[in-house]
Amino acid sequence: MPLLRPVSVLLSVLASLALAGAAFAADLAALVGNLTSGGLSEREASITALAASGEERAAPILEALAAGQLYIRTSDKLAVIATADGNRLALTDAVTGSPAGTAAEADLERVRVNNRLRGTIEAAVGSLTLMSPNARVRLNAADSLFKRRDASALAALDQALAVEKDARIKRAMSEARAAIILATPDSPAAQKLAAIAVVRDRADRDSLGVLNTVAAGSDGEVKAAALAAAASIEQTLAAWQMAQNVWYGISLGSVLLLAAIGLAITFGTMGVINMAHGEMVMLGAYTTFVVQEIIRTSAPHLFDVSLVIALPLAFLVSGAIGIVIERTIIRFLYGRPLDTLLATWGLSLVLQQAVRSIFGSSNREVGAPSWMSGAFQLGQLSITYGRLWIVVFALVVFASLILLLRKTPMGLYMRAVTQNRPMASAVGIRTPRVDALTFGLGSGIAGLAGVALSQIDNVSPNLGQGYIIDSFMVVVFGGVGNLFGTLIGALTLGVVNKFLEPYAGAVLGKILVLVFIIMFIQRRPRGLFALKGRSVE
């Protein structure tokens, strides 16, 4: 007897659950049945009732209805959700979510909706997602309601606001509620004024559109408040746009820094006008292409680290070719800058044609790894991961080069030769060896720049030609041979370019920058930061 009582209790609980499940299925079946019958108003009310039921299956049913995937099976009048499965449709019981076999489309009758019902469904699904356990789903639903401003969702929004704990989502819901109030003509003026303050604090382009609409359709105190809030947002957006241009300028400046930093070493140390420097950048980009092609065919799982693998290889390839160029051509032309200009210009044509002969003249595809894809928002700033990593990479290369020059014997020799070549040679420094290694270092860094540029530009034989003139402008403006001058010059020219482009266009903007540099060099021939030394004096 003592054992019978717990068993009877358990059986009672199971029976209650079974009855509740049956009642749930019956209620949901009735709600779904109402979607397929009656006129437009009745079906619209049925959609609202299904959403208000809060049932877990309500959202997929409504989404299937909006997508034209809700059917009635002719044979037994069962409401099913149908998806393509070869030549037949795979069926799912709309009420229970269990598989219901397959059928030909001729055996089914689609539940049709018009644009008005689709709007009702969209609002109903939005109200369902406001109570989702997933925080991101709730946030997206609130943002969607802010843009749609559907008054029918106001009750669901108030209900969600009452239980929401996440501060960010609660703020988004409050903004959506304010937008709905402003879009409702018969809302009291006091509520509209409070809503204008909430929308103003959002301070983005969507909120500006809401306030402009309110200002156009209102008068009196509400109109004045909406106009003042819109003016405040416009000032905020202008500040964010300025910040966005600064970011674009820093991004462009990091690219110029990568392209110019190697040239700053060779030009500053040896006085060589290396017009083939852009081709060293191009060789680095093609090295990245070759590495990715090998990985695609032999080890696809390594694609995300393809750029990491390409970096040392690009440095070695471009650096080795730079040393060969210095040993075979440049060493005979020291002290003759115009001759080095002509010789390296001819060499650049040879290298371009060699690459065309090997890889062809068409652009080559270099893919972006997953960690360089996509973007994120920082306030109103849009920042792509690719550009962000290039900025970080440029700063790392710059810092590494500074450490090499300041903390290693090779750096000491390079600085000595830069400041006073005859004296460096007199104290025993092997200047020809320093020249070769310096030229190779500058070319290797150009190869690293090629790896970065392969992510933002077309990889083609002409890749380097687009950066050689800008690189010389950066080096001359910053101060020949001064790395910190190169950094400041690259960032300055990048930001100035991006601020000029909206007003003058990309081409005229570059022309204006060139004119500015010419005028600046006339006043300061040694650039922003001139080198110190007896030979310079």
XYZ file of C-alpha atoms in Angstrom:
537
model
C 0.000 0.000 0.000
C 2.728 2.583 0.768
C 4.119 2.099 -2.730
C 0.767 2.510 -4.434
C 0.263 6.112 -3.337
C 3.434 7.559 -5.085
C 2.634 5.535 -8.171
C -0.898 6.891 -8.288
C 0.406 10.446 -7.856
C 2.873 9.947 -10.714
C 0.144 8.560 -12.948
C -2.048 11.561 -12.125
C 0.751 13.983 -13.074
C 1.400 12.168 -16.337
C -2.297 12.178 -17.133
C -2.482 15.927 -16.431
C 0.504 16.584 -18.727
C -1.071 14.482 -21.441
C -4.335 16.387 -21.153
C -2.475 19.709 -21.172
C -0.546 18.643 -24.274
C -3.737 17.622 -25.988
C -5.371 20.924 -25.048
C -2.337 22.815 -26.325
C -2.438 20.942 -29.636
C -6.173 21.504 -29.936
C -5.900 25.236 -29.233
C -3.004 25.701 -31.637
C -4.773 23.633 -34.290
C -7.807 25.893 -33.954
C -5.656 29.020 -34.288
C -3.917 27.627 -37.365
C -7.267 26.581 -38.837
C -8.510 30.152 -38.491
C -5.603 31.325 -40.702
C -7.045 29.408 -43.647
C -10.656 30.580 -43.478
C -12.662 33.770 -43.446
C -12.098 37.110 -45.060
C -9.150 39.478 -44.868
C -10.155 41.034 -41.533
C -10.858 37.657 -39.919
C -7.509 36.225 -41.027
C -5.732 39.357 -39.837
C -7.351 38.885 -36.425
C -6.322 35.227 -36.461
C -2.692 36.196 -37.090
C -2.784 38.587 -34.151
C -4.420 35.927 -31.951
C -1.801 33.338 -32.890
C 0.994 35.761 -32.014
C -0.725 36.704 -28.749
C -0.961 33.032 -27.773
C 2.782 32.980 -27.076
C 3.016 29.390 -28.313
C 6.499 28.183 -29.296
C 5.266 27.019 -32.721
C 3.606 30.357 -33.516
C 6.729 32.045 -34.957
C 7.661 29.278 -37.483
C 4.013 28.991 -38.567
C 3.734 32.734 -39.218
C 7.103 32.838 -40.976
C 6.017 29.947 -43.225
C 2.759 31.775 -43.951
C 4.633 34.934 -44.989
C 7.048 32.917 -47.158
C 4.210 31.061 -48.946
C 5.197 27.710 -47.414
C 2.030 27.026 -45.374
C -0.287 24.547 -47.116
C -3.409 22.493 -46.455
C -3.026 18.848 -47.476
C -6.050 18.033 -49.630
C -6.433 14.445 -48.470
C -6.902 15.091 -44.730
C -7.041 18.905 -44.403
C -3.845 18.915 -42.301
C -1.983 22.233 -42.066
C 1.628 21.568 -43.127
C 4.805 23.537 -43.803
C 6.351 22.458 -47.106
C 9.965 22.786 -48.229
C 11.578 21.692 -51.501
C 12.979 18.147 -51.511
C 13.938 17.192 -55.038
C 10.847 16.775 -57.226
C 8.539 16.619 -54.191
C 7.870 18.750 -51.139
C 8.937 17.652 -47.657
C 6.075 18.230 -45.205
C 6.121 19.171 -41.534
C 3.010 19.196 -39.365
C 2.484 22.914 -38.657
C 1.001 22.281 -35.190
C 3.345 19.624 -33.775
C 6.470 20.227 -35.871
C 6.805 16.511 -36.623
C 7.545 15.158 -40.143
C 4.425 14.518 -42.228
C 5.912 12.773 -45.265
C 6.203 14.193 -48.749
C 3.729 15.296 -51.403
C 3.480 16.770 -54.857
C 2.420 20.399 -55.033
C -0.761 19.340 -56.815
C -1.822 17.488 -53.639
C -1.581 20.649 -51.531
C -3.494 23.919 -51.344
C -1.346 26.947 -50.484
C -2.574 29.384 -47.850
C -2.242 32.671 -49.717
C -1.561 36.106 -48.242
C -1.440 39.628 -49.651
C 0.820 42.564 -48.820
C -1.458 43.787 -46.033
C -1.361 40.389 -44.315
C 2.410 40.185 -44.780
C 2.755 43.458 -42.881
C 0.577 42.071 -40.087
C 2.622 38.868 -40.020
C 5.883 40.804 -39.868
C 4.624 42.805 -36.907
C 3.324 39.656 -35.204
C 6.632 37.834 -35.616
C 8.411 40.924 -34.299
C 6.286 40.891 -31.157
C 7.053 37.181 -30.657
C 10.788 37.723 -30.966
C 10.670 40.485 -28.352
C 10.210 37.754 -25.721
C 12.843 35.410 -27.161
C 15.349 33.921 -24.676
C 18.102 34.902 -27.132
C 19.350 38.437 -26.362
C 20.468 39.116 -29.932
C 17.052 38.132 -31.280
C 15.354 40.544 -28.859
C 17.750 43.351 -29.800
C 17.178 42.793 -33.539
C 13.416 42.741 -32.972
C 13.575 46.075 -31.140
C 15.675 47.629 -33.931
C 13.236 46.287 -36.522
C 10.295 47.836 -34.683
C 12.114 51.180 -34.493
C 12.363 51.223 -38.293
C 8.824 49.894 -38.957
C 7.079 51.890 -36.198
C 4.112 49.497 -36.178
C 1.484 50.657 -33.691
C 0.002 47.138 -33.422
C 3.190 45.969 -31.688
C 2.997 48.585 -28.920
C 1.246 46.301 -26.407
C 3.763 43.504 -26.954
C 6.583 46.018 -26.676
C 5.262 47.315 -23.334
C 5.015 43.739 -22.079
C 8.597 42.991 -23.138
C 9.875 46.232 -21.591
C 8.328 45.319 -18.241
C 10.388 42.122 -17.931
C 13.582 43.043 -19.814
C 16.742 43.044 -17.683
C 19.461 43.808 -20.246
C 20.137 47.588 -20.209
C 21.150 47.784 -23.875
C 18.099 45.875 -25.090
C 15.819 47.849 -22.782
C 17.160 51.094 -24.256
C 16.543 49.770 -27.796
C 12.986 48.801 -26.840
C 12.390 52.240 -25.314
C 13.618 53.851 -28.553
C 11.290 51.622 -30.587
C 8.381 52.548 -28.312
C 9.192 56.254 -28.706
C 9.306 55.909 -32.510
C 5.906 54.174 -32.496
C 4.397 56.922 -30.328
C 5.740 59.588 -32.711
C 4.285 57.708 -35.692
C 0.831 57.515 -34.055
C -1.128 60.694 -34.960
C -3.407 60.684 -31.912
C -0.630 60.331 -29.322
C -0.778 63.098 -26.670
C 1.651 65.990 -27.116
C 3.288 65.303 -23.739
C 4.075 61.720 -24.800
C 5.449 62.930 -28.113
C 7.750 65.429 -26.420
C 9.118 62.706 -24.134
C 9.497 60.379 -27.131
C 11.422 63.049 -29.080
C 13.961 63.234 -26.244
C 14.415 59.436 -26.323
C 14.838 59.335 -30.125
C 17.240 62.311 -30.012
C 19.540 60.409 -27.637
C 19.810 57.575 -30.167
C 21.564 60.063 -32.507
C 21.840 58.088 -35.744
C 20.471 58.508 -39.267
C 17.375 56.409 -38.556
C 16.447 58.643 -35.637
C 17.071 61.720 -37.782
C 14.595 60.360 -40.335
C 12.004 59.790 -37.597
C 12.381 63.334 -36.285
C 12.236 64.911 -39.755
C 8.997 63.031 -40.409
C 7.547 64.237 -37.103
C 8.592 67.818 -37.810
C 6.975 67.719 -41.251
C 3.673 66.409 -39.895
C 3.346 68.399 -36.663
C 3.029 71.948 -35.484
C 3.476 74.004 -32.363
C 5.616 72.724 -29.512
C 6.054 69.236 -30.979
C 7.343 70.620 -34.285
C 9.800 72.959 -32.530
C 11.097 70.128 -30.324
C 11.501 67.787 -33.320
C 13.410 70.438 -35.320
C 15.732 71.171 -32.378
C 16.376 67.464 -31.825
C 17.039 66.935 -35.546
C 19.550 69.828 -35.572
C 21.303 68.313 -32.551
C 21.569 64.924 -34.294
C 22.904 66.547 -37.465
C 25.718 68.138 -35.450
C 26.494 64.787 -33.804
C 26.494 62.995 -37.161
C 28.805 65.656 -38.612
C 31.258 65.002 -35.778
C 31.032 61.250 -36.362
C 31.563 61.802 -40.103
C 34.699 63.765 -39.323
C 35.876 60.921 -37.106
C 35.079 58.458 -39.920
C 37.209 60.513 -42.336
C 40.043 60.517 -39.801
C 39.811 56.720 -39.591
C 39.820 56.447 -43.392
C 42.854 58.742 -43.425
C 44.679 56.628 -40.823
C 43.826 53.530 -42.855
C 45.203 55.107 -46.043
C 48.195 56.439 -44.096
C 49.046 52.935 -42.839
C 49.075 51.691 -46.437
C 51.339 54.597 -47.469
C 53.577 53.894 -44.469
C 54.009 50.251 -45.461
C 54.786 51.225 -49.046
C 57.156 54.071 -48.093
C 59.043 52.793 -45.058
C 61.352 50.574 -47.112
C 61.971 53.420 -49.530
C 62.833 55.696 -46.607
C 65.640 53.291 -45.664
C 67.200 52.928 -49.117
C 66.696 56.535 -50.171
C 67.875 57.921 -46.848
C 70.874 55.642 -46.380
C 72.233 55.423 -49.908
C 70.675 58.345 -51.778
C 69.312 55.901 -54.368
C 66.159 56.960 -56.201
C 64.680 53.475 -56.533
C 61.854 53.589 -59.067
C 61.617 49.772 -58.856
C 60.514 49.939 -55.213
C 56.883 49.506 -56.276
C 57.828 46.266 -58.018
C 59.195 44.930 -54.726
C 55.710 45.556 -53.313
C 54.217 43.760 -56.325
C 56.532 40.741 -55.814
C 55.340 40.471 -52.204
C 51.721 40.430 -53.377
C 52.446 37.720 -55.962
C 54.267 35.677 -53.314
C 51.049 35.800 -51.273
C 49.098 34.634 -54.328
C 51.446 31.676 -54.881
C 51.260 30.677 -51.202
C 47.456 30.730 -51.279
C 47.339 28.706 -54.505
C 49.535 26.004 -52.961
C 47.411 25.968 -49.799
C 44.152 25.795 -51.784
C 45.327 22.720 -53.677
C 47.356 20.936 -50.984
C 46.183 22.026 -47.515
C 42.872 23.965 -47.591
C 42.579 23.777 -43.792
C 45.564 26.156 -43.558
C 43.901 28.942 -45.548
C 43.214 31.071 -42.465
C 46.964 31.217 -41.739
C 47.998 31.728 -45.372
C 48.934 35.384 -44.796
C 51.021 34.456 -41.762
C 52.897 31.920 -43.907
C 53.259 34.422 -46.759
C 54.804 37.198 -44.629
C 58.300 35.707 -44.101
C 58.353 34.290 -47.626
C 57.452 37.660 -49.170
C 60.158 39.335 -47.084
C 62.772 36.788 -48.217
C 61.772 36.872 -51.903
C 61.690 40.664 -52.211
C 64.747 41.081 -49.963
C 66.822 38.581 -51.952
C 65.905 40.236 -55.249
C 66.755 43.614 -53.711
C 70.222 42.389 -52.721
C 70.787 41.026 -56.248
C 69.742 44.386 -57.717
C 72.083 46.276 -55.415
C 75.039 43.966 -56.127
C 74.570 43.932 -59.911
C 73.297 47.451 -60.748
C 73.066 49.953 -57.897
C 76.622 49.522 -56.563
C 78.021 51.042 -59.743
C 75.790 54.123 -59.598
C 76.348 55.556 -56.086
C 76.620 59.328 -56.133
C 74.698 59.536 -59.422
C 71.041 59.851 -58.382
C 69.681 60.596 -61.850
C 71.406 57.492 -63.192
C 69.884 55.371 -60.432
C 66.482 56.816 -61.299
C 66.809 55.847 -64.970
C 68.303 52.428 -64.232
C 65.672 51.440 -61.667
C 62.878 52.774 -63.855
C 64.050 50.474 -66.649
C 64.390 47.657 -64.124
C 60.795 48.194 -63.006
C 59.613 47.659 -66.596
C 61.663 44.461 -66.809
C 60.190 43.118 -63.576
C 56.641 43.958 -64.654
C 57.120 42.145 -67.959
C 58.685 39.158 -66.223
C 55.643 38.851 -63.948
C 53.319 39.178 -66.960
C 55.184 36.371 -68.694
C 54.913 34.079 -65.655
C 51.459 34.901 -64.230
C 49.725 36.673 -67.103
C 48.480 40.243 -67.272
C 45.084 39.686 -65.659
C 44.369 40.349 -61.996
C 44.967 37.479 -59.592
C 42.664 36.644 -56.708
C 44.069 36.728 -53.187
C 41.444 35.715 -50.643
C 40.915 37.189 -47.191
C 41.073 34.836 -44.202
C 38.048 34.704 -41.920
C 39.664 36.891 -39.252
C 40.069 39.726 -41.781
C 36.490 39.564 -43.081
C 33.526 41.594 -41.924
C 33.200 44.844 -40.008
C 31.975 46.211 -36.705
C 30.427 49.426 -35.436
C 32.135 51.685 -32.913
C 29.502 54.283 -32.171
C 28.712 55.607 -35.643
C 32.094 54.485 -37.014
C 32.165 51.575 -39.432
C 35.484 49.721 -39.125
C 36.388 46.756 -41.319
C 38.551 44.067 -39.775
C 40.794 43.986 -42.857
C 41.745 47.660 -42.594
C 42.103 47.417 -38.821
C 44.596 44.556 -39.092
C 46.562 46.442 -41.774
C 46.853 49.463 -39.453
C 48.050 47.187 -36.639
C 50.467 45.407 -38.983
C 51.928 48.705 -40.249
C 52.573 49.866 -36.682
C 54.161 46.509 -35.763
C 56.483 46.687 -38.791
C 57.392 50.273 -37.928
C 58.125 49.411 -34.270
C 60.177 46.358 -35.291
C 62.241 48.445 -37.680
C 62.893 51.059 -34.976
C 64.080 48.298 -32.619
C 66.327 46.892 -35.357
C 67.922 50.285 -35.966
C 68.296 51.188 -32.275
C 69.136 47.863 -30.611
C 71.226 45.813 -33.062
C 74.788 46.179 -34.454
C 73.375 46.192 -37.978
C 71.165 49.119 -37.058
C 74.159 50.953 -35.592
C 76.106 50.454 -38.825
C 73.166 51.640 -40.925
C 72.759 54.794 -38.848
C 76.479 55.481 -39.033
C 76.521 55.140 -42.820
C 73.402 57.305 -43.067
C 74.903 60.138 -41.013
C 78.447 60.114 -42.409
C 79.450 57.499 -44.972
C 83.170 58.484 -45.330
C 83.709 58.503 -41.572
C 81.872 55.175 -41.169
C 84.148 53.634 -43.786
C 87.227 55.155 -42.119
C 86.440 53.482 -38.768
C 86.161 50.035 -40.347
C 82.499 49.615 -41.214
C 82.147 47.628 -44.430
C 79.905 50.082 -46.226
C 79.362 47.907 -49.361
C 78.016 45.095 -47.165
C 75.848 47.564 -45.224
C 74.564 48.958 -48.516
C 73.561 45.510 -49.795
C 71.861 44.500 -46.549
C 70.147 47.873 -46.260
C 68.802 47.671 -49.794
C 67.670 44.119 -49.127
C 65.962 45.195 -45.891
C 64.104 48.015 -47.630
C 63.036 45.667 -50.435
C 61.962 43.011 -47.928
C 59.763 45.491 -46.079
C 58.246 46.428 -49.444
C 57.436 42.721 -49.849
C 55.624 42.786 -46.502
C 53.665 45.774 -47.777
C 52.694 43.681 -50.790
C 51.154 41.038 -48.520
C 48.979 43.700 -46.870
C 48.095 45.430 -50.135
C 46.971 42.124 -51.655
C 43.969 42.357 -49.301
C 42.780 45.783 -50.469
C 43.971 46.138 -54.072
C 44.115 44.146 -57.289
C 47.150 41.877 -57.549
C 48.490 42.657 -60.992
C 51.841 43.561 -62.602
C 50.930 47.246 -62.197
C 50.222 47.036 -58.458
C 53.361 48.895 -57.378
C 52.955 51.742 -59.849
C 49.992 53.095 -57.898
C 52.096 53.624 -54.769
C 55.583 54.657 -55.923
C 54.807 58.378 -56.357
C 52.879 58.523 -53.080
C 55.785 56.764 -51.347
C 58.278 59.367 -52.568
C 55.930 62.157 -51.452
C 55.719 60.632 -47.970
C 59.506 60.234 -47.684
C 60.303 63.739 -48.926
C 57.578 65.371 -46.843
C 58.565 63.559 -43.637
C 62.303 64.026 -44.055
C 64.600 61.827 -46.116
C 65.890 58.906 -44.034
C 63.888 59.785 -40.912
C 61.502 56.963 -39.996
C 59.436 58.985 -37.541
C 59.097 61.621 -40.237
C 57.883 58.912 -42.604
C 55.253 57.828 -40.044
C 54.003 61.384 -39.467
C 54.123 62.165 -43.185
C 52.160 59.031 -44.148
C 49.414 59.624 -41.597
C 49.226 63.355 -42.383
C 48.949 62.846 -46.144
C 46.442 60.022 -45.657
C 44.133 62.152 -43.495
C 44.476 65.222 -45.728
C 43.634 63.120 -48.801
C 40.482 61.749 -47.216
C 39.298 65.198 -46.119
C 39.876 66.632 -49.602
C 38.221 63.794 -51.553
C 34.567 64.685 -50.742
C 35.110 68.236 -52.000
C 37.690 67.930 -54.761
C 37.500 64.282 -55.865
C 40.236 61.667 -55.612
C 42.377 62.885 -58.559
C 42.159 66.623 -57.867
C 42.701 65.904 -54.171
C 46.024 64.195 -54.938
C 47.016 67.085 -57.188
C 46.306 69.549 -54.390
C 48.386 67.466 -51.978
C 51.259 67.404 -54.483
C 51.086 71.185 -54.880
C 51.116 71.571 -51.101
C 54.202 69.346 -50.798
C 56.025 71.308 -53.512
C 55.314 74.564 -51.690
C 56.293 73.010 -48.366
C 59.611 71.669 -49.708
C 60.472 75.103 -51.036
C 60.328 76.389 -47.456
C 61.780 73.260 -45.779
C 63.925 71.383 -48.311
C 64.810 68.663 -45.776
C 61.195 67.873 -44.873
C 59.484 67.876 -41.494
C 62.297 66.123 -39.630
C 65.743 66.637 -41.127
C 68.593 64.253 -40.346
C 71.544 65.495 -38.281
C 75.154 64.775 -39.209
C 78.346 66.288 -40.632
C 77.649 65.067 -44.157
C 74.187 66.592 -43.990
C 75.516 69.872 -42.679
